[in-house]
Amino acid sequence: QDLVVRITDDIDLYFLYKLVISEEDFQSLKVQQGLLVDFSAFPQKFIDLLHQCIQEQDKDNPRFLLQFLSSTPVLDHTPAHLNIVETNAFKHLTHLSLKLLHGTDVEIKKYLAICLACVKDERLLLEQKLQKTEEDLSRQLSCTQQTLSEKSRELDRLRSEWTSQTTALSNKHSQELTSERERALEVQTKYQQQSEQQRRELESLHQKNIELIQTRLVELETCNKELTERKYKSESIIREHAAKLVGLEDELHRAKQEVLSLRRENSTLDVECHEKEKHINQLQTRVAVLEQEIKDKDQLVIRSKEVLDATQEQKLTIEENAERRQLHIGKLETTVQSLSEELIKASKLQEQLEATVQKLEESKQLLKTNENVITWLNKQLNENQVTRKQETLGMFETPPGISSNGGFRTGTLAQNMVVRRTLLVTPNSSIFGQFQY
């Protein structure tokens, strides 16, 4: 195996230097320049040194330099030297120095033929890749347009469903809210009327009981006052009889009998007083019973208020249900908005595809290299276009007719036709024409 080192210039196609190193030549080079690698590892080491030179070329003080030295004109076919030099503060150290010869005319032609073949192969590969890319993008565009159409139909269907659902929910909610409000108003009115009636009845009964108690108290106070006066009178009589008993000893027997009679009368008064006190206790018990009844009536009024409060809470619950349904409607609106955003994304994707198609059209223009073939094809297409136009005008020609003054009149139908033509030149020189009227 031989190692071929070739130096070329993309700008100057006639610039060609090369070196063919066999294994025997490498042994001599190894001895001359003190190389430490074998022939099998030399190509990779040479490539590594070139990469280091490329990495160091943009630095202010590069460590590795690649030098190409040619002291004579190119036409003399004298050898040139390719040196890989490492620089440091002490000296320039040459790692490798190769002697390259300028290529002959035959070698240059052979090299250019190889380059041309590579360019053609690369062009053919690019054309095939471009055609495949165009087909893929066309298929993707068709799929995307189909998906966009399906999404549009789905969005229209969802809008219709959302509109119908929103209308139905709004009507149902309005009816339910109206019925609940009417029911709550009826219940509230009913409980208010019942509470008002019970309150009036309890106030009337309470007023009557108070009046009866006040009347009874007045009677008891009058009776107590009379008893008190009688008691005072009895005490006065006792005091008078005691004074008479001290002053009038001769009337002792009569006084004793009178005292006994007075004592019996006092006993009778005590019994009457005890009965009066017992009756007063009964009246106090009655008053306590009436007060308890008043308390029971107050509790009944409190329970009525509690029922009214429960009715208010039920009304609040109904209003909360209405708010939750309104939130559900808001969620449906959010869903429709997200679907609209997805539709916008699909429209943006279509714009990207259109831009890609436009770039493909621009790339097609770069492939039109055979101007003579295209000119001839344009000529043929123009002739075909004229023929088609004449045939079309002949189809629309109207037959002669009779005018209003008795003469004959001929007429033709003129129609402006705009023809747009797209040509695609393929590697096998086949032409595809597309016409749009």
Coordinates of C-alpha atoms in Angstrom, one line a residue, residues 60-368:
D60 CA -1.6 35.3 17.9
N61 CA 1.3 33.1 18.7
P62 CA 0.5 29.7 17.2
R63 CA 2.5 26.7 18.5
F64 CA 2.2 24.6 15.3
L65 CA 2.8 26.0 11.9
L66 CA 2.2 24.5 8.4
Q67 CA 4.7 25.9 5.8
F68 CA 4.5 25.3 2.1
L69 CA 7.8 26.4 0.4
S70 CA 8.3 26.7 -3.4
S71 CA 11.4 28.7 -4.5
T72 CA 10.9 28.4 -8.3
P73 CA 8.0 29.0 -10.7
V74 CA 5.4 26.4 -11.0
L75 CA 6.0 25.7 -14.7
D76 CA 9.5 24.4 -14.0
H77 CA 8.0 21.5 -12.1
T78 CA 10.5 21.7 -9.3
P79 CA 9.7 20.1 -6.0
A80 CA 8.1 22.1 -3.1
H81 CA 8.4 21.4 0.6
L82 CA 5.6 21.0 3.1
N83 CA 6.9 21.5 6.7
I84 CA 5.1 21.0 10.0
V85 CA 6.9 23.2 12.5
E86 CA 6.5 23.5 16.3
T87 CA 7.6 26.9 17.7
N88 CA 8.8 27.7 21.2
A89 CA 10.8 30.5 22.8
F90 CA 14.1 28.8 21.9
K91 CA 13.8 27.5 18.3
H92 CA 11.6 26.3 15.5
L93 CA 11.4 22.5 15.6
T94 CA 10.5 20.8 12.3
H95 CA 8.5 17.6 13.1
L96 CA 8.0 16.6 9.4
S97 CA 9.2 17.8 6.0
L98 CA 7.7 16.3 2.8
K99 CA 8.9 17.0 -0.7
L100 CA 6.0 17.3 -3.2
L101 CA 6.2 17.4 -7.0
H102 CA 4.0 19.5 -9.2
G103 CA 1.5 17.5 -11.2
T104 CA 1.9 17.0 -14.9
D105 CA -0.8 17.9 -17.4
V106 CA -2.0 14.3 -17.5
E107 CA -2.2 14.2 -13.7
I108 CA -4.0 17.5 -13.6
K109 CA -6.5 16.4 -16.2
K110 CA -7.0 13.1 -14.4
Y111 CA -7.5 15.0 -11.1
L112 CA -10.0 17.4 -12.7
A113 CA -11.8 14.5 -14.3
I114 CA -12.1 12.9 -10.8
C115 CA -13.3 16.2 -9.3
L116 CA -15.9 16.6 -12.1
A117 CA -17.1 13.0 -11.6
C118 CA -17.4 13.7 -7.8
V119 CA -19.3 16.9 -8.5
K120 CA -21.7 15.1 -10.9
D121 CA -22.2 12.3 -8.4
E122 CA -22.8 14.9 -5.7
R123 CA -25.2 16.8 -7.9
L124 CA -27.1 13.7 -8.8
L125 CA -27.3 12.8 -5.1
L126 CA -28.5 16.3 -4.3
E127 CA -31.1 16.2 -7.0
Q128 CA -32.4 12.8 -5.8
K129 CA -32.4 14.1 -2.2
L130 CA -34.2 17.3 -3.3
Q131 CA -36.8 15.3 -5.2
K132 CA -37.3 13.0 -2.2
T133 CA -37.5 16.0 0.1
E134 CA -40.1 17.6 -2.2
E135 CA -42.2 14.5 -2.2
D136 CA -42.0 14.2 1.6
L137 CA -42.9 17.8 2.1
S138 CA -45.7 17.6 -0.4
R139 CA -47.0 14.5 1.5
Q140 CA -46.6 16.3 4.8
L141 CA -48.4 19.4 3.4
S142 CA -51.3 17.2 2.2
C143 CA -51.4 15.5 5.6
T144 CA -51.2 18.8 7.4
Q145 CA -54.0 20.3 5.3
Q146 CA -56.2 17.3 5.9
T147 CA -55.5 17.5 9.6
L148 CA -56.3 21.2 9.5
S149 CA -59.5 20.5 7.7
E150 CA -60.5 17.8 10.3
K151 CA -59.5 20.2 13.1
S152 CA -61.6 22.9 11.6
R153 CA -64.6 20.6 11.3
E154 CA -64.1 19.4 14.8
L155 CA -63.9 23.0 16.0
D156 CA -67.1 23.9 14.2
R157 CA -68.8 20.9 15.7
L158 CA -67.5 21.8 19.2
R159 CA -68.7 25.4 18.7
S160 CA -72.1 24.2 17.8
E161 CA -72.3 21.8 20.7
W162 CA -71.0 24.5 23.1
T163 CA -73.5 27.0 21.8
S164 CA -76.4 24.5 22.2
Q165 CA -75.2 23.4 25.6
T166 CA -74.7 27.0 26.7
T167 CA -78.2 27.9 25.6
A168 CA -79.8 24.9 27.2
L169 CA -77.9 25.4 30.5
S170 CA -78.7 29.1 30.5
N171 CA -82.4 28.4 29.9
K172 CA -82.5 25.6 32.5
H173 CA -80.6 27.7 35.0
S174 CA -82.9 30.6 34.5
Q175 CA -86.0 28.4 34.9
E176 CA -84.6 26.7 38.0
L177 CA -83.5 30.0 39.5
T178 CA -86.9 31.6 38.9
S179 CA -88.7 28.6 40.4
E180 CA -86.4 28.4 43.4
R181 CA -86.8 32.1 44.0
E182 CA -90.6 31.8 43.8
R183 CA -90.6 28.8 46.1
A184 CA -88.3 30.5 48.6
L185 CA -90.4 33.7 48.5
E186 CA -93.6 31.6 49.1
V187 CA -92.0 29.7 52.0
Q188 CA -90.6 33.0 53.4
T189 CA -94.0 34.7 53.1
K190 CA -95.8 31.7 54.7
Y191 CA -93.4 31.5 57.6
Q192 CA -93.6 35.2 58.1
Q193 CA -97.4 35.1 58.2
Q194 CA -97.4 32.2 60.6
S195 CA -94.8 33.8 62.8
E196 CA -96.7 37.1 62.8
Q197 CA -100.0 35.3 63.6
Q198 CA -98.4 33.3 66.4
R199 CA -96.7 36.5 67.8
R200 CA -100.1 38.3 67.8
E201 CA -101.8 35.4 69.5
L202 CA -99.1 35.1 72.1
E203 CA -99.1 38.8 72.8
S204 CA -102.9 38.8 73.2
L205 CA -102.8 35.8 75.5
H206 CA -99.9 37.3 77.5
Q207 CA -101.7 40.6 77.8
K208 CA -104.9 38.9 79.0
N209 CA -102.9 36.9 81.6
I210 CA -101.2 40.0 82.8
E211 CA -104.5 41.8 83.2
L212 CA -106.0 38.9 85.1
I213 CA -102.9 38.7 87.4
Q214 CA -103.0 42.5 87.9
T215 CA -106.7 42.3 88.8
R216 CA -106.1 39.4 91.2
L217 CA -103.2 41.3 92.8
V218 CA -105.4 44.3 93.4
E219 CA -108.0 42.2 95.1
L220 CA -105.4 40.5 97.2
E221 CA -103.9 43.8 98.2
T222 CA -107.3 45.1 99.2
C223 CA -108.1 42.0 101.3
N224 CA -104.6 42.2 102.9
K225 CA -105.2 45.8 103.8
E226 CA -108.5 45.0 105.4
L227 CA -107.0 42.2 107.4
T228 CA -104.1 44.4 108.5
E229 CA -106.6 47.1 109.6
R230 CA -108.6 44.5 111.6
K231 CA -105.4 43.2 113.2
Y232 CA -104.5 46.7 114.2
K233 CA -108.0 47.2 115.7
S234 CA -107.7 43.9 117.6
E235 CA -104.4 44.9 119.0
S236 CA -105.9 48.2 120.1
I237 CA -108.8 46.4 121.8
I238 CA -106.4 44.1 123.6
R239 CA -104.4 47.0 124.9
E240 CA -107.6 48.7 126.1
H241 CA -108.8 45.5 127.9
A242 CA -105.4 45.1 129.6
A243 CA -105.6 48.6 130.9
K244 CA -109.1 48.1 132.1
L245 CA -107.9 44.8 133.7
V246 CA -105.2 46.6 135.7
G247 CA -107.5 49.5 136.7
L248 CA -110.7 47.6 137.2
E249 CA -110.2 44.5 139.3
D250 CA -113.8 44.4 140.2
E251 CA -114.6 43.8 136.6
L252 CA -112.0 40.9 136.3
H253 CA -114.5 38.1 135.7
R254 CA -116.2 40.0 133.0
A255 CA -112.9 41.1 131.6
K256 CA -111.6 37.5 131.6
Q257 CA -114.6 36.3 129.8
E258 CA -114.2 39.1 127.3
V259 CA -110.6 38.2 127.0
L260 CA -111.5 34.6 126.3
S261 CA -114.0 35.7 123.7
L262 CA -111.4 38.0 122.2
R263 CA -108.9 35.1 122.2
R264 CA -111.3 32.9 120.4
E265 CA -111.9 35.7 118.0
N266 CA -108.2 36.1 117.6
S267 CA -107.9 32.4 116.9
T268 CA -110.6 32.7 114.3
L269 CA -108.7 35.6 112.8
D270 CA -105.5 33.5 112.9
V271 CA -107.2 30.7 111.0
E272 CA -108.6 33.2 108.5
C273 CA -105.1 34.7 108.2
H274 CA -103.6 31.3 107.6
E275 CA -106.1 30.6 105.0
K276 CA -105.4 33.9 103.3
E277 CA -101.7 33.1 103.3
K278 CA -102.4 29.7 101.8
H279 CA -104.5 31.4 99.1
I280 CA -101.7 33.9 98.5
N281 CA -99.3 31.0 98.0
Q282 CA -101.6 29.4 95.6
L283 CA -101.8 32.6 93.7
Q284 CA -98.0 32.9 93.6
T285 CA -97.9 29.3 92.3
R286 CA -100.3 30.3 89.6
V287 CA -98.2 33.3 88.7
A288 CA -95.1 31.0 88.4
V289 CA -97.1 28.7 86.1
L290 CA -98.1 31.7 84.0
E291 CA -94.5 32.9 83.8
Q292 CA -93.4 29.4 82.7
E293 CA -96.1 29.5 80.0
I294 CA -94.8 32.9 78.9
K295 CA -91.3 31.3 78.7
D296 CA -92.6 28.4 76.6
K297 CA -94.2 30.9 74.2
D298 CA -90.9 32.8 73.9
Q299 CA -89.2 29.5 73.0
L300 CA -91.8 28.9 70.4
V301 CA -91.1 32.3 68.9
I302 CA -87.3 31.5 69.0
R303 CA -88.0 28.2 67.1
S304 CA -90.0 30.1 64.5
K305 CA -87.0 32.5 64.0
E306 CA -84.8 29.4 63.6
V307 CA -87.1 28.0 60.9
L308 CA -86.9 31.4 59.2
D309 CA -83.1 31.3 59.4
A310 CA -83.0 27.8 57.9
T311 CA -85.1 29.1 55.1
Q312 CA -82.5 31.9 54.5
E313 CA -79.7 29.3 54.5
Q314 CA -81.6 27.2 51.9
K315 CA -81.9 30.3 49.8
L316 CA -78.1 30.9 50.1
T317 CA -77.5 27.3 49.1
I318 CA -79.6 27.7 45.9
E319 CA -77.6 30.8 45.0
E320 CA -74.3 28.9 45.6
N321 CA -75.5 26.2 43.2
A322 CA -76.2 28.8 40.6
E323 CA -72.7 30.2 41.0
R324 CA -71.2 26.7 40.6
R325 CA -73.1 26.3 37.3
Q326 CA -71.8 29.6 36.1
L327 CA -68.3 28.4 36.9
H328 CA -69.0 25.2 34.8
I329 CA -70.0 27.4 31.9
G330 CA -66.7 29.3 32.3
K331 CA -64.8 26.0 32.1
L332 CA -66.6 25.2 28.8
E333 CA -65.6 28.6 27.5
T334 CA -61.9 27.9 28.5
T335 CA -62.1 24.6 26.6
V336 CA -63.3 26.4 23.5
Q337 CA -60.4 28.9 23.8
S338 CA -57.8 26.1 24.0
L339 CA -59.2 24.6 20.8
S340 CA -58.9 28.0 19.2
E341 CA -55.3 28.2 20.2
E342 CA -54.6 24.7 18.7
L343 CA -56.2 26.0 15.4
I344 CA -53.9 29.0 15.4
K345 CA -50.9 26.7 15.9
A346 CA -52.1 24.6 12.9
S347 CA -52.4 27.8 10.7
K348 CA -48.7 28.7 11.7
L349 CA -47.6 25.3 10.7
Q350 CA -49.2 25.7 7.3
E351 CA -47.3 29.0 6.9
Q352 CA -44.0 27.2 7.7
L353 CA -44.8 24.6 5.1
E354 CA -45.6 27.2 2.5
A355 CA -42.2 28.9 3.3
T356 CA -40.5 25.5 2.8
V357 CA -42.2 25.0 -0.5
Q358 CA -41.1 28.4 -1.6
K359 CA -37.5 27.5 -0.7
L360 CA -37.8 24.3 -2.7
E361 CA -39.0 26.3 -5.7
E362 CA -35.9 28.5 -5.3
S363 CA -33.7 25.4 -5.2
K364 CA -35.2 24.2 -8.4
Q365 CA -34.0 27.3 -10.2
L366 CA -30.4 26.4 -9.3
L367 CA -30.7 23.0 -11.1
K368 CA -31.6 24.5 -14.5

